[in-house]
């Protein structure tokens, strides 16, 4: 659905970087935004609405609407449309909802979201 | 309700529409007393509307424990009593011990409490701390818990008292600051910019402005005011059910049902009382945030969404004034709660109503006298 306009140009020598989106390695043009990288890689869902749990993506794509929040290198609530990719960046769609439970990792310094996200809430 | 629609005469006029004033109005109205609340801005506009909502019995000054105890009982059923949603949730409160020195502090406190026959604070070891707070940092060694504690939503609680009082006939006049108090015969004459009011009794619940009202009643006291700051995060995955504090560090937070985390800790911003304004001290807020990260590594992923401060009254000993006036007849004070008065709201209303209708309270209020800082005559 989404593609880079540059892909249509005859000169495709543009520099690429490798990042990880939702556990998948993808190669994207250098200096592109995280949201562009996600959209072009078929990962247009940036987050789930924390109340309705519906999928969300960039609405304005210029930093105003905060719909495109993602988790970058473990930190949630980053604006995908306003952040440039860098090599090795780990991007994850954000799934924090009202029902999310944090499960502490044994190592101590992190957490993972409980897989049972259907959890009941009013 | 505006001044024209309201009555200009009442048996009791309460100055200040915070939780103490609204609770006092409720208790008096319940006893059939004709009561009027004069609020200079809007009900719950200041400390009672924007505080951290902590409903805490844990760690109270010994002098406050009897009051706080009864108040805590009231909170458990307050929604039913007031027929409203105060937002109260019983969640327990844990103060975390970060090291052995903290444990010693807790042990001493425990000894004192047990001597006085207070058993609501229970020490917990590291294992139990981790069971109750799975995300606490590894180095934390234990803590103390009070099971009945929790939080409420402050403006909802204050409005619950206001509405309950109004249903029983209490009148509220907002947007009128008291300018002058005078004794005329056996009555008090209260003058605001917009009106004159008359009452037999006065109650000073004026929060950060209460020293000014006290002076008009003839009572001088060394009250100060400040602007304790709060911040709230965006939603986080649920990681803490109890309200959390620390024994020796300024840490205080609670995670609400929607996942947001309210971080307090008592750091103060800049207070501009004359203009109803506060200004934040971001360096202190940052220190408070990193404190939270130290105790809970998951807080590293927190995003602060909003920050604010409210205007609050403090006394030099951090104990409130709950007292009859010393220099005027038929006048009473309830102010200076020093950033922990919200929990006391339900009981303070009862105490003030007792002081007015029964001329005494069953509680020992000697620690809360308005004249406790007055120097002896040399």
CSV table of C-alpha atoms in Angstrom, one decimal:
chain,number,residue,atom,x,y,z
A,1,UNK,CA,0.0,0.0,0.0
A,2,UNK,CA,2.8,2.4,0.9
A,3,UNK,CA,5.9,2.9,-1.2
A,4,UNK,CA,8.8,5.3,-1.5
A,5,UNK,CA,8.6,7.7,-4.4
A,6,UNK,CA,12.3,7.4,-4.7
A,7,UNK,CA,11.8,3.7,-5.7
A,8,UNK,CA,10.4,4.9,-9.0
A,9,UNK,CA,13.5,6.9,-9.9
A,10,UNK,CA,16.1,5.3,-12.2
A,11,UNK,CA,18.9,6.0,-9.8
A,12,UNK,CA,18.4,3.7,-6.8
A,13,UNK,CA,21.8,4.1,-5.3
A,14,UNK,CA,20.4,5.7,-2.1
A,15,UNK,CA,22.1,4.7,1.2
A,16,UNK,CA,20.1,2.1,3.2
A,17,UNK,CA,20.0,1.3,7.0
A,18,UNK,CA,18.9,-1.9,8.7
A,19,UNK,CA,16.4,-1.6,11.5
A,20,UNK,CA,14.2,-4.0,13.4
A,21,UNK,CA,10.4,-3.5,13.3
A,22,UNK,CA,8.3,-5.9,15.4
A,23,UNK,CA,11.1,-8.5,15.5
A,24,UNK,CA,11.6,-8.3,11.7
A,25,UNK,CA,14.8,-7.0,10.1
A,26,UNK,CA,14.0,-4.4,7.3
A,27,UNK,CA,16.2,-2.2,5.2
A,28,UNK,CA,15.0,1.3,4.6
A,29,UNK,CA,16.5,4.5,3.1
A,30,UNK,CA,18.8,6.5,5.4
A,31,UNK,CA,17.1,9.5,7.0
A,32,UNK,CA,13.6,8.2,6.6
A,33,UNK,CA,11.1,8.6,9.5
A,34,UNK,CA,10.3,5.6,11.6
A,35,UNK,CA,6.7,5.9,10.5
A,36,UNK,CA,7.6,5.9,6.8
A,37,UNK,CA,9.8,2.9,7.4
A,38,UNK,CA,7.0,1.1,9.2
A,39,UNK,CA,4.4,1.9,6.5
A,40,UNK,CA,6.7,0.9,3.6
A,41,UNK,CA,7.4,-2.4,5.5
A,42,UNK,CA,3.7,-3.3,5.8
A,43,UNK,CA,3.7,-2.5,9.6
A,44,UNK,CA,1.4,0.5,9.4
A,45,UNK,CA,-0.2,-0.1,12.8
A,46,UNK,CA,1.8,2.0,15.3
A,47,UNK,CA,-0.2,1.4,18.4
A,48,UNK,CA,-3.4,0.1,19.8
A,49,UNK,CA,-5.8,2.6,21.3
A,50,UNK,CA,-5.4,2.3,25.0
A,51,UNK,CA,-9.2,2.4,25.6
A,52,UNK,CA,-10.8,0.7,22.6
A,53,UNK,CA,-7.7,-1.4,21.6
A,54,UNK,CA,-8.3,-0.5,18.0
A,55,UNK,CA,-5.3,-0.2,15.7
A,56,UNK,CA,-3.9,3.3,15.1
A,57,UNK,CA,-1.4,4.8,12.7
A,58,UNK,CA,-0.2,8.3,11.8
A,59,UNK,CA,-3.0,10.7,11.2
A,60,UNK,CA,-1.1,13.9,10.6
A,61,UNK,CA,2.4,12.5,10.1
A,62,UNK,CA,3.8,15.9,11.2
A,63,UNK,CA,4.0,15.6,15.0
A,64,UNK,CA,0.7,17.1,16.0
A,65,UNK,CA,-1.7,14.3,16.6
A,66,UNK,CA,0.3,11.8,18.7
A,67,UNK,CA,-1.5,8.8,17.0
A,68,UNK,CA,1.7,7.2,15.8
A,69,UNK,CA,3.3,6.5,19.2
A,70,UNK,CA,5.6,3.5,19.1
A,71,UNK,CA,8.2,1.8,21.4
A,72,UNK,CA,11.7,2.6,20.3
A,73,UNK,CA,14.6,0.7,21.9
A,74,UNK,CA,12.3,-0.2,24.9
A,75,UNK,CA,11.0,3.3,25.5
A,76,UNK,CA,7.3,3.7,24.7
A,77,UNK,CA,5.4,6.9,23.6
A,78,UNK,CA,7.9,7.9,20.9
A,79,UNK,CA,6.4,9.7,17.9
A,80,UNK,CA,7.2,7.5,14.9
A,81,UNK,CA,6.6,10.3,12.4
A,82,UNK,CA,9.1,12.7,14.1
A,83,UNK,CA,11.9,10.2,14.7
A,84,UNK,CA,14.6,9.4,12.1
A,85,UNK,CA,15.7,5.8,11.7
A,86,UNK,CA,19.3,4.8,12.8
A,87,UNK,CA,21.1,1.6,12.2
A,88,UNK,CA,20.1,-1.2,14.6
A,89,UNK,CA,17.0,0.7,15.9
A,90,UNK,CA,14.4,-1.6,17.4
A,91,UNK,CA,10.9,-0.4,16.8
A,92,UNK,CA,7.8,-2.1,18.3
A,93,UNK,CA,4.1,-1.3,17.9
A,94,UNK,CA,2.8,0.0,21.2
A,95,UNK,CA,0.2,-2.2,22.9
A,96,UNK,CA,-0.2,-0.6,26.3
A,97,UNK,CA,-3.9,-0.6,27.0
A,98,UNK,CA,-6.0,-0.2,30.2
A,99,UNK,CA,-5.8,-3.9,30.6
A,100,UNK,CA,-2.0,-4.3,30.2
A,101,UNK,CA,-0.2,-6.0,33.0
A,102,UNK,CA,3.6,-5.7,33.3
A,103,UNK,CA,5.4,-8.9,34.1
A,104,UNK,CA,8.8,-8.3,35.7
A,105,UNK,CA,11.7,-10.0,33.9
A,106,UNK,CA,13.8,-12.2,36.1
A,107,UNK,CA,16.9,-10.1,35.3
A,108,UNK,CA,15.4,-7.2,37.1
A,109,UNK,CA,15.8,-4.3,34.8
A,110,UNK,CA,12.9,-4.7,32.5
A,111,UNK,CA,9.4,-6.0,32.0
A,112,UNK,CA,7.3,-7.7,29.3
A,113,UNK,CA,3.6,-7.2,28.7
A,114,UNK,CA,1.4,-10.0,29.7
A,115,UNK,CA,0.5,-12.0,26.7
A,116,UNK,CA,-3.1,-12.3,27.9
A,117,UNK,CA,-4.1,-8.9,26.5
A,118,UNK,CA,-7.8,-9.8,26.1
A,119,UNK,CA,-8.1,-9.3,29.8
A,120,UNK,CA,-11.4,-8.0,31.1
A,121,UNK,CA,-11.9,-4.3,31.7
A,122,UNK,CA,-15.0,-2.2,31.8
B,1,UNK,CA,-25.5,30.1,43.5
B,2,UNK,CA,-24.8,33.8,43.6
B,3,UNK,CA,-25.0,36.2,46.5
B,4,UNK,CA,-28.5,37.5,45.5
B,5,UNK,CA,-30.0,34.1,45.5
B,6,UNK,CA,-28.2,33.0,48.7
B,7,UNK,CA,-29.1,34.0,52.1
B,8,UNK,CA,-27.3,36.8,53.8
B,9,UNK,CA,-28.0,35.2,57.3
B,10,UNK,CA,-27.0,31.8,58.6
B,11,UNK,CA,-26.3,30.2,62.0
B,12,UNK,CA,-22.8,29.3,60.8
B,13,UNK,CA,-20.6,30.8,58.1
B,14,UNK,CA,-17.7,28.6,56.9
B,15,UNK,CA,-15.0,30.5,55.2
B,16,UNK,CA,-13.3,28.3,52.6
B,17,UNK,CA,-14.9,25.7,50.2
B,18,UNK,CA,-12.2,23.0,50.4
B,19,UNK,CA,-12.7,19.5,51.7
B,20,UNK,CA,-12.6,20.7,55.4
B,21,UNK,CA,-15.2,23.4,54.8
B,22,UNK,CA,-17.5,21.2,52.7
B,23,UNK,CA,-17.2,18.4,55.2
B,24,UNK,CA,-18.0,20.8,58.1
B,25,UNK,CA,-20.9,22.1,56.1
B,26,UNK,CA,-22.2,18.6,55.6
B,27,UNK,CA,-22.0,17.6,59.2
B,28,UNK,CA,-23.7,20.9,60.4
B,29,UNK,CA,-26.4,20.6,57.8
B,30,UNK,CA,-27.0,17.0,58.9
B,31,UNK,CA,-27.6,18.3,62.4
B,32,UNK,CA,-30.2,20.7,61.1
B,33,UNK,CA,-28.0,23.8,61.4
B,34,UNK,CA,-28.4,26.6,58.9
B,35,UNK,CA,-25.0,26.9,57.3
B,36,UNK,CA,-23.4,29.0,54.6
B,37,UNK,CA,-20.0,28.4,52.9
B,38,UNK,CA,-18.2,31.5,51.5
B,39,UNK,CA,-15.6,30.5,48.9
B,40,UNK,CA,-13.4,33.2,47.3
B,41,UNK,CA,-12.9,31.2,44.1
B,42,UNK,CA,-14.6,28.0,43.4
B,43,UNK,CA,-15.2,25.0,45.6
B,44,UNK,CA,-12.1,22.7,45.5
B,45,UNK,CA,-10.2,25.2,43.4
B,46,UNK,CA,-7.0,24.9,45.4
B,47,UNK,CA,-5.4,22.2,47.6
B,48,UNK,CA,-8.6,20.2,47.9
B,49,UNK,CA,-9.0,19.8,44.2
B,50,UNK,CA,-5.4,19.3,43.0
B,51,UNK,CA,-3.7,17.3,45.7
B,52,UNK,CA,-2.4,13.8,45.3
B,53,UNK,CA,-5.5,12.2,46.7
B,54,UNK,CA,-3.6,10.0,49.2
B,55,UNK,CA,-5.8,8.5,51.9
B,56,UNK,CA,-3.2,7.6,54.4
B,57,UNK,CA,-3.1,6.4,57.9
B,58,UNK,CA,0.4,5.1,57.7
B,59,UNK,CA,3.2,7.2,59.2
B,60,UNK,CA,0.9,9.8,60.8
B,61,UNK,CA,2.2,11.9,63.7
B,62,UNK,CA,1.1,10.3,66.9
B,63,UNK,CA,-1.1,13.3,67.7
B,64,UNK,CA,-3.1,12.8,64.5
B,65,UNK,CA,-3.5,9.0,64.7
B,66,UNK,CA,-6.8,9.0,66.7
B,67,UNK,CA,-8.4,11.5,64.2
B,68,UNK,CA,-6.9,9.7,61.2
B,69,UNK,CA,-8.1,6.4,62.4
B,70,UNK,CA,-11.7,7.4,62.6
B,71,UNK,CA,-11.4,9.3,59.3
B,72,UNK,CA,-10.1,6.1,57.7
B,73,UNK,CA,-13.2,4.2,58.9
B,74,UNK,CA,-15.4,6.9,57.4
B,75,UNK,CA,-13.6,6.7,54.0
B,76,UNK,CA,-14.3,2.9,53.6
B,77,UNK,CA,-18.1,3.7,53.3
B,78,UNK,CA,-18.0,7.4,52.3
B,79,UNK,CA,-19.5,6.8,48.8
B,80,UNK,CA,-22.6,5.3,50.4
B,81,UNK,CA,-22.8,7.9,53.1
B,82,UNK,CA,-22.6,10.8,50.7
B,83,UNK,CA,-24.4,9.0,47.9
B,84,UNK,CA,-21.7,10.0,45.5
B,85,UNK,CA,-18.5,8.8,43.9
B,86,UNK,CA,-15.4,10.0,45.8
B,87,UNK,CA,-13.1,7.8,43.8
B,88,UNK,CA,-11.9,6.1,46.9
B,89,UNK,CA,-10.1,2.9,46.4
B,90,UNK,CA,-8.7,0.8,49.2
B,91,UNK,CA,-5.3,-0.3,47.9
B,92,UNK,CA,-3.0,-0.5,51.0
B,93,UNK,CA,0.0,1.8,51.3
B,94,UNK,CA,3.5,0.5,51.5
B,95,UNK,CA,6.5,2.6,52.6
B,96,UNK,CA,9.6,1.0,51.2
B,97,UNK,CA,12.8,0.5,53.3
B,98,UNK,CA,15.8,1.0,51.0
B,99,UNK,CA,18.5,-0.2,53.5
B,100,UNK,CA,19.1,-1.4,57.1
B,101,UNK,CA,19.0,2.2,58.4
B,102,UNK,CA,15.4,2.4,57.2
B,103,UNK,CA,14.6,-0.9,58.9
B,104,UNK,CA,15.9,0.6,62.2
B,105,UNK,CA,13.8,3.7,61.7
B,106,UNK,CA,10.7,1.5,61.1
B,107,UNK,CA,11.5,-0.7,64.1
B,108,UNK,CA,11.7,2.4,66.4
B,109,UNK,CA,8.4,3.7,65.0
B,110,UNK,CA,6.8,0.3,65.5
B,111,UNK,CA,7.9,0.2,69.1
B,112,UNK,CA,6.3,3.6,69.7
B,113,UNK,CA,3.1,2.7,67.9
B,114,UNK,CA,2.8,-0.6,69.8
B,115,UNK,CA,3.3,1.2,73.2
B,116,UNK,CA,0.3,3.4,72.3
B,117,UNK,CA,-1.7,0.4,71.3
B,118,UNK,CA,-1.7,1.2,67.6
B,119,UNK,CA,-1.4,-1.9,65.5
B,120,UNK,CA,-2.4,-0.7,62.0
B,121,UNK,CA,1.2,-0.5,60.7
B,122,UNK,CA,2.8,-3.8,59.9
B,123,UNK,CA,6.4,-4.4,59.0
B,124,UNK,CA,7.1,-6.6,56.0
B,125,UNK,CA,10.3,-8.4,54.9
B,126,UNK,CA,12.0,-8.3,51.5
B,127,UNK,CA,10.1,-11.4,50.3
B,128,UNK,CA,6.7,-10.0,51.2
B,129,UNK,CA,7.7,-6.6,49.7
B,130,UNK,CA,8.4,-8.3,46.4
B,131,UNK,CA,5.2,-10.3,46.5
B,132,UNK,CA,3.2,-7.1,47.1
B,133,UNK,CA,5.3,-5.0,44.6
B,134,UNK,CA,6.9,-7.4,42.1
B,135,UNK,CA,8.5,-4.5,40.3
B,136,UNK,CA,10.4,-3.0,43.2
B,137,UNK,CA,14.2,-2.6,42.8
B,138,UNK,CA,16.2,-5.6,44.0
B,139,UNK,CA,18.1,-3.7,46.7
B,140,UNK,CA,15.0,-2.7,48.7
B,141,UNK,CA,15.0,-4.7,51.9
B,142,UNK,CA,11.5,-4.5,53.3
B,143,UNK,CA,8.9,-1.9,54.4
B,144,UNK,CA,5.8,-1.2,56.3
B,145,UNK,CA,2.2,-1.5,55.2
B,146,UNK,CA,-1.2,-0.2,56.3
B,147,UNK,CA,-4.0,-2.2,54.8
B,148,UNK,CA,-6.9,0.3,55.0
B,149,UNK,CA,-5.1,3.0,53.1
B,150,UNK,CA,-5.6,3.9,49.5
B,151,UNK,CA,-6.4,6.9,47.4
B,152,UNK,CA,-9.4,9.0,46.3
B,153,UNK,CA,-10.0,11.5,43.5
B,154,UNK,CA,-9.7,14.8,45.5
B,155,UNK,CA,-12.1,17.1,43.5
B,156,UNK,CA,-14.7,14.3,43.4
B,157,UNK,CA,-14.5,13.8,47.1
B,158,UNK,CA,-14.7,17.5,47.9
B,159,UNK,CA,-17.7,17.8,45.5
B,160,UNK,CA,-19.3,14.8,47.1
B,161,UNK,CA,-19.3,16.6,50.4
B,162,UNK,CA,-20.5,19.8,48.8
B,163,UNK,CA,-23.4,18.1,47.1
B,164,UNK,CA,-24.4,16.1,50.2
B,165,UNK,CA,-24.3,19.3,52.2
B,166,UNK,CA,-26.3,21.2,49.6
B,167,UNK,CA,-29.0,18.4,49.6
B,168,UNK,CA,-29.3,18.9,53.3
B,169,UNK,CA,-29.9,22.7,52.9
B,170,UNK,CA,-26.4,24.2,53.1
B,171,UNK,CA,-25.8,27.2,50.9
B,172,UNK,CA,-22.6,27.8,48.9
B,173,UNK,CA,-21.5,31.2,47.7
B,174,UNK,CA,-18.6,31.2,45.3
B,175,UNK,CA,-16.4,34.0,44.0
B,176,UNK,CA,-16.5,36.1,47.1
B,177,UNK,CA,-13.5,36.7,49.2
B,178,UNK,CA,-14.0,37.8,52.8
B,179,UNK,CA,-12.6,41.3,53.3
B,180,UNK,CA,-13.6,42.1,56.8
B,181,UNK,CA,-15.0,40.3,59.9
B,182,UNK,CA,-16.6,42.3,62.7
B,183,UNK,CA,-18.4,41.5,65.9
B,184,UNK,CA,-21.8,43.3,66.1
B,185,UNK,CA,-23.5,42.5,69.3
B,186,UNK,CA,-23.6,38.7,69.5
B,187,UNK,CA,-23.2,38.2,65.8
B,188,UNK,CA,-20.4,38.1,63.3
B,189,UNK,CA,-20.7,40.4,60.3
B,190,UNK,CA,-18.8,39.1,57.3
B,191,UNK,CA,-18.1,41.5,54.5
B,192,UNK,CA,-17.1,40.6,50.9
B,193,UNK,CA,-16.8,42.8,47.9
B,194,UNK,CA,-20.3,41.8,46.8
B,195,UNK,CA,-22.2,41.3,50.0
B,196,UNK,CA,-22.7,41.4,53.8
B,197,UNK,CA,-23.4,38.2,55.7
B,198,UNK,CA,-24.4,37.6,59.3
B,199,UNK,CA,-23.9,34.6,61.4
B,200,UNK,CA,-23.7,33.4,65.0
B,201,UNK,CA,-20.6,31.2,64.4
B,202,UNK,CA,-17.6,31.4,62.1
B,203,UNK,CA,-15.4,28.6,60.9
B,204,UNK,CA,-12.1,29.3,59.2
B,205,UNK,CA,-11.3,26.7,56.6
B,206,UNK,CA,-9.5,29.0,54.3
B,207,UNK,CA,-6.5,26.8,53.5
B,208,UNK,CA,-3.5,28.8,52.2
B,209,UNK,CA,-5.3,32.0,53.1
B,210,UNK,CA,-6.3,30.9,56.6
B,211,UNK,CA,-3.7,33.0,58.4
B,212,UNK,CA,-5.3,36.1,56.9
B,213,UNK,CA,-8.8,35.0,58.1
B,214,UNK,CA,-7.3,34.1,61.5
B,215,UNK,CA,-5.9,37.6,61.9
B,216,UNK,CA,-9.4,39.0,61.2
B,217,UNK,CA,-10.6,36.9,64.1
B,218,UNK,CA,-7.8,38.2,66.3
B,219,UNK,CA,-5.7,35.1,66.2
B,220,UNK,CA,-2.1,35.3,65.0
B,221,UNK,CA,-0.3,32.2,64.0
B,222,UNK,CA,2.9,31.3,62.1
B,223,UNK,CA,1.3,29.7,59.1
B,224,UNK,CA,3.2,29.6,55.8
B,225,UNK,CA,2.1,28.4,52.4
B,226,UNK,CA,3.8,26.6,49.6
B,227,UNK,CA,3.1,24.9,46.3
B,228,UNK,CA,3.7,21.1,46.4
B,229,UNK,CA,4.1,19.7,42.9
B,230,UNK,CA,2.7,16.6,41.2
B,231,UNK,CA,3.1,14.9,37.9
B,232,UNK,CA,1.2,12.2,36.1
B,233,UNK,CA,2.3,9.8,33.4
B,234,UNK,CA,0.6,8.5,30.4
B,235,UNK,CA,-0.8,5.0,30.7
B,236,UNK,CA,1.6,2.3,31.7
B,237,UNK,CA,1.1,-1.4,32.0
B,238,UNK,CA,-0.2,-2.2,35.5
B,239,UNK,CA,2.7,-2.8,37.8
B,240,UNK,CA,1.7,-1.5,41.3
B,241,UNK,CA,-1.6,-2.0,43.1
B,242,UNK,CA,-0.7,-0.5,46.5
B,243,UNK,CA,0.1,3.2,47.0
B,244,UNK,CA,3.8,3.5,47.3
B,245,UNK,CA,6.0,5.6,49.5
B,246,UNK,CA,9.5,5.4,50.9
B,247,UNK,CA,10.8,5.5,54.5
B,248,UNK,CA,13.6,8.0,54.0
B,249,UNK,CA,13.3,9.3,50.5
B,250,UNK,CA,10.8,11.7,49.0
B,251,UNK,CA,9.0,9.1,47.0
B,252,UNK,CA,5.2,8.8,46.6
B,253,UNK,CA,3.2,7.4,43.8
B,254,UNK,CA,0.1,5.5,42.9
B,255,UNK,CA,-1.1,3.8,39.7
B,256,UNK,CA,-4.7,4.4,38.9
B,257,UNK,CA,-7.0,1.8,37.2
B,258,UNK,CA,-6.5,3.5,33.8
B,259,UNK,CA,-2.7,2.8,34.1
B,260,UNK,CA,-1.6,6.4,34.7
B,261,UNK,CA,0.9,7.0,37.5
B,262,UNK,CA,0.6,10.0,39.8
B,263,UNK,CA,4.0,10.9,41.2
B,264,UNK,CA,4.3,13.2,44.3
B,265,UNK,CA,6.9,13.3,47.0
B,266,UNK,CA,6.4,16.8,48.4
B,267,UNK,CA,8.9,18.8,46.2
B,268,UNK,CA,7.7,22.4,46.2
B,269,UNK,CA,7.4,24.8,43.4
B,270,UNK,CA,7.0,28.6,43.7
B,271,UNK,CA,3.8,29.9,45.3
B,272,UNK,CA,2.2,33.2,44.4
B,273,UNK,CA,-0.7,33.4,46.7
B,274,UNK,CA,-1.7,36.9,45.9
B,275,UNK,CA,-2.4,35.9,42.3
B,276,UNK,CA,-3.7,32.4,42.9
B,277,UNK,CA,-0.7,31.1,40.9
B,278,UNK,CA,2.0,28.5,41.2
B,279,UNK,CA,5.1,28.0,39.1
B,280,UNK,CA,6.9,24.7,38.7
B,281,UNK,CA,10.5,23.9,39.7
B,282,UNK,CA,11.4,21.5,36.9
B,283,UNK,CA,14.8,20.5,38.4
B,284,UNK,CA,13.0,19.3,41.6
B,285,UNK,CA,10.4,17.4,39.5
B,286,UNK,CA,13.3,15.7,37.6
B,287,UNK,CA,14.8,14.7,40.9
B,288,UNK,CA,11.5,13.2,42.0
B,289,UNK,CA,11.2,11.3,38.7
B,290,UNK,CA,14.6,9.8,39.0
B,291,UNK,CA,13.8,8.8,42.6
B,292,UNK,CA,10.9,6.8,41.3
B,293,UNK,CA,13.1,5.1,38.7
B,294,UNK,CA,15.6,4.2,41.5
B,295,UNK,CA,12.9,2.3,43.4
B,296,UNK,CA,11.0,1.0,40.3
B,297,UNK,CA,13.1,0.3,37.2
B,298,UNK,CA,10.0,0.1,35.1
B,299,UNK,CA,9.5,3.8,35.7
B,300,UNK,CA,12.3,4.3,33.2
B,301,UNK,CA,9.7,3.8,30.5
B,302,UNK,CA,7.3,6.4,32.0
B,303,UNK,CA,6.3,9.4,30.0
B,304,UNK,CA,5.3,12.4,32.1
B,305,UNK,CA,2.1,13.8,30.6
B,306,UNK,CA,1.2,16.8,32.9
B,307,UNK,CA,2.7,18.6,35.9
B,308,UNK,CA,1.0,20.9,38.3
B,309,UNK,CA,1.1,22.4,41.8
B,310,UNK,CA,-1.5,23.6,44.3
B,311,UNK,CA,-1.4,26.2,47.1
B,312,UNK,CA,-1.2,24.6,50.5
B,313,UNK,CA,-0.9,25.9,54.1
B,314,UNK,CA,1.8,24.6,56.4
B,315,UNK,CA,2.4,25.0,60.1
B,316,UNK,CA,5.9,24.9,61.6
B,317,UNK,CA,5.3,21.5,63.2
B,318,UNK,CA,3.4,20.2,60.2
B,319,UNK,CA,0.3,19.6,62.4
B,320,UNK,CA,-3.0,21.3,61.5
B,321,UNK,CA,-4.8,23.9,63.5
B,322,UNK,CA,-8.1,22.4,64.7
B,323,UNK,CA,-9.2,24.7,67.4
B,324,UNK,CA,-11.6,27.3,68.8
B,325,UNK,CA,-10.4,30.8,68.4
B,326,UNK,CA,-8.5,32.1,71.4
B,327,UNK,CA,-9.3,35.8,71.0
B,328,UNK,CA,-12.8,35.7,69.6
B,329,UNK,CA,-16.0,34.1,70.8
B,330,UNK,CA,-18.0,31.7,68.5
B,331,UNK,CA,-15.1,31.3,66.1
B,332,UNK,CA,-13.2,28.2,65.1
B,333,UNK,CA,-10.3,27.1,62.9
B,334,UNK,CA,-9.5,24.1,60.7
B,335,UNK,CA,-6.5,24.8,58.5
B,336,UNK,CA,-2.7,24.4,58.1
B,337,UNK,CA,-3.0,20.7,57.3
B,338,UNK,CA,0.6,20.8,55.9
B,339,UNK,CA,0.0,18.6,52.8
B,340,UNK,CA,-1.7,15.7,54.6
B,341,UNK,CA,-5.2,17.0,55.4
B,342,UNK,CA,-7.2,15.4,52.6
B,343,UNK,CA,-7.5,12.1,54.5
B,344,UNK,CA,-8.7,13.9,57.6
B,345,UNK,CA,-11.6,15.7,55.8
B,346,UNK,CA,-14.4,13.3,56.9
B,347,UNK,CA,-13.5,13.5,60.6
B,348,UNK,CA,-12.6,17.2,60.7
B,349,UNK,CA,-16.2,18.0,59.7
B,350,UNK,CA,-17.5,16.0,62.6
B,351,UNK,CA,-15.0,17.6,65.0
B,352,UNK,CA,-15.9,21.1,63.9
B,353,UNK,CA,-19.6,20.3,64.1
B,354,UNK,CA,-19.1,19.0,67.7
B,355,UNK,CA,-17.1,22.1,68.7
B,356,UNK,CA,-20.0,24.2,67.6
B,357,UNK,CA,-23.1,22.2,68.6
B,358,UNK,CA,-21.7,20.5,71.7
B,359,UNK,CA,-18.9,23.0,72.6
B,360,UNK,CA,-16.4,20.2,72.8
B,361,UNK,CA,-15.0,17.3,70.9
B,362,UNK,CA,-14.3,13.8,72.2
B,363,UNK,CA,-10.8,14.0,70.6
B,364,UNK,CA,-7.8,15.4,72.3
B,365,UNK,CA,-7.2,18.5,70.3
B,366,UNK,CA,-4.5,20.1,72.5
B,367,UNK,CA,-1.7,19.5,69.8
B,368,UNK,CA,-3.8,21.5,67.3
B,369,UNK,CA,-4.4,24.7,69.3
B,370,UNK,CA,-4.2,27.8,67.2
B,371,UNK,CA,-2.1,29.5,70.0
B,372,UNK,CA,0.4,26.7,70.4
B,373,UNK,CA,3.3,28.8,69.1
B,374,UNK,CA,2.6,31.9,71.1
B,375,UNK,CA,5.5,32.9,73.3
B,376,UNK,CA,5.1,33.0,77.0
B,377,UNK,CA,5.0,36.5,78.5
B,378,UNK,CA,8.5,37.4,79.7
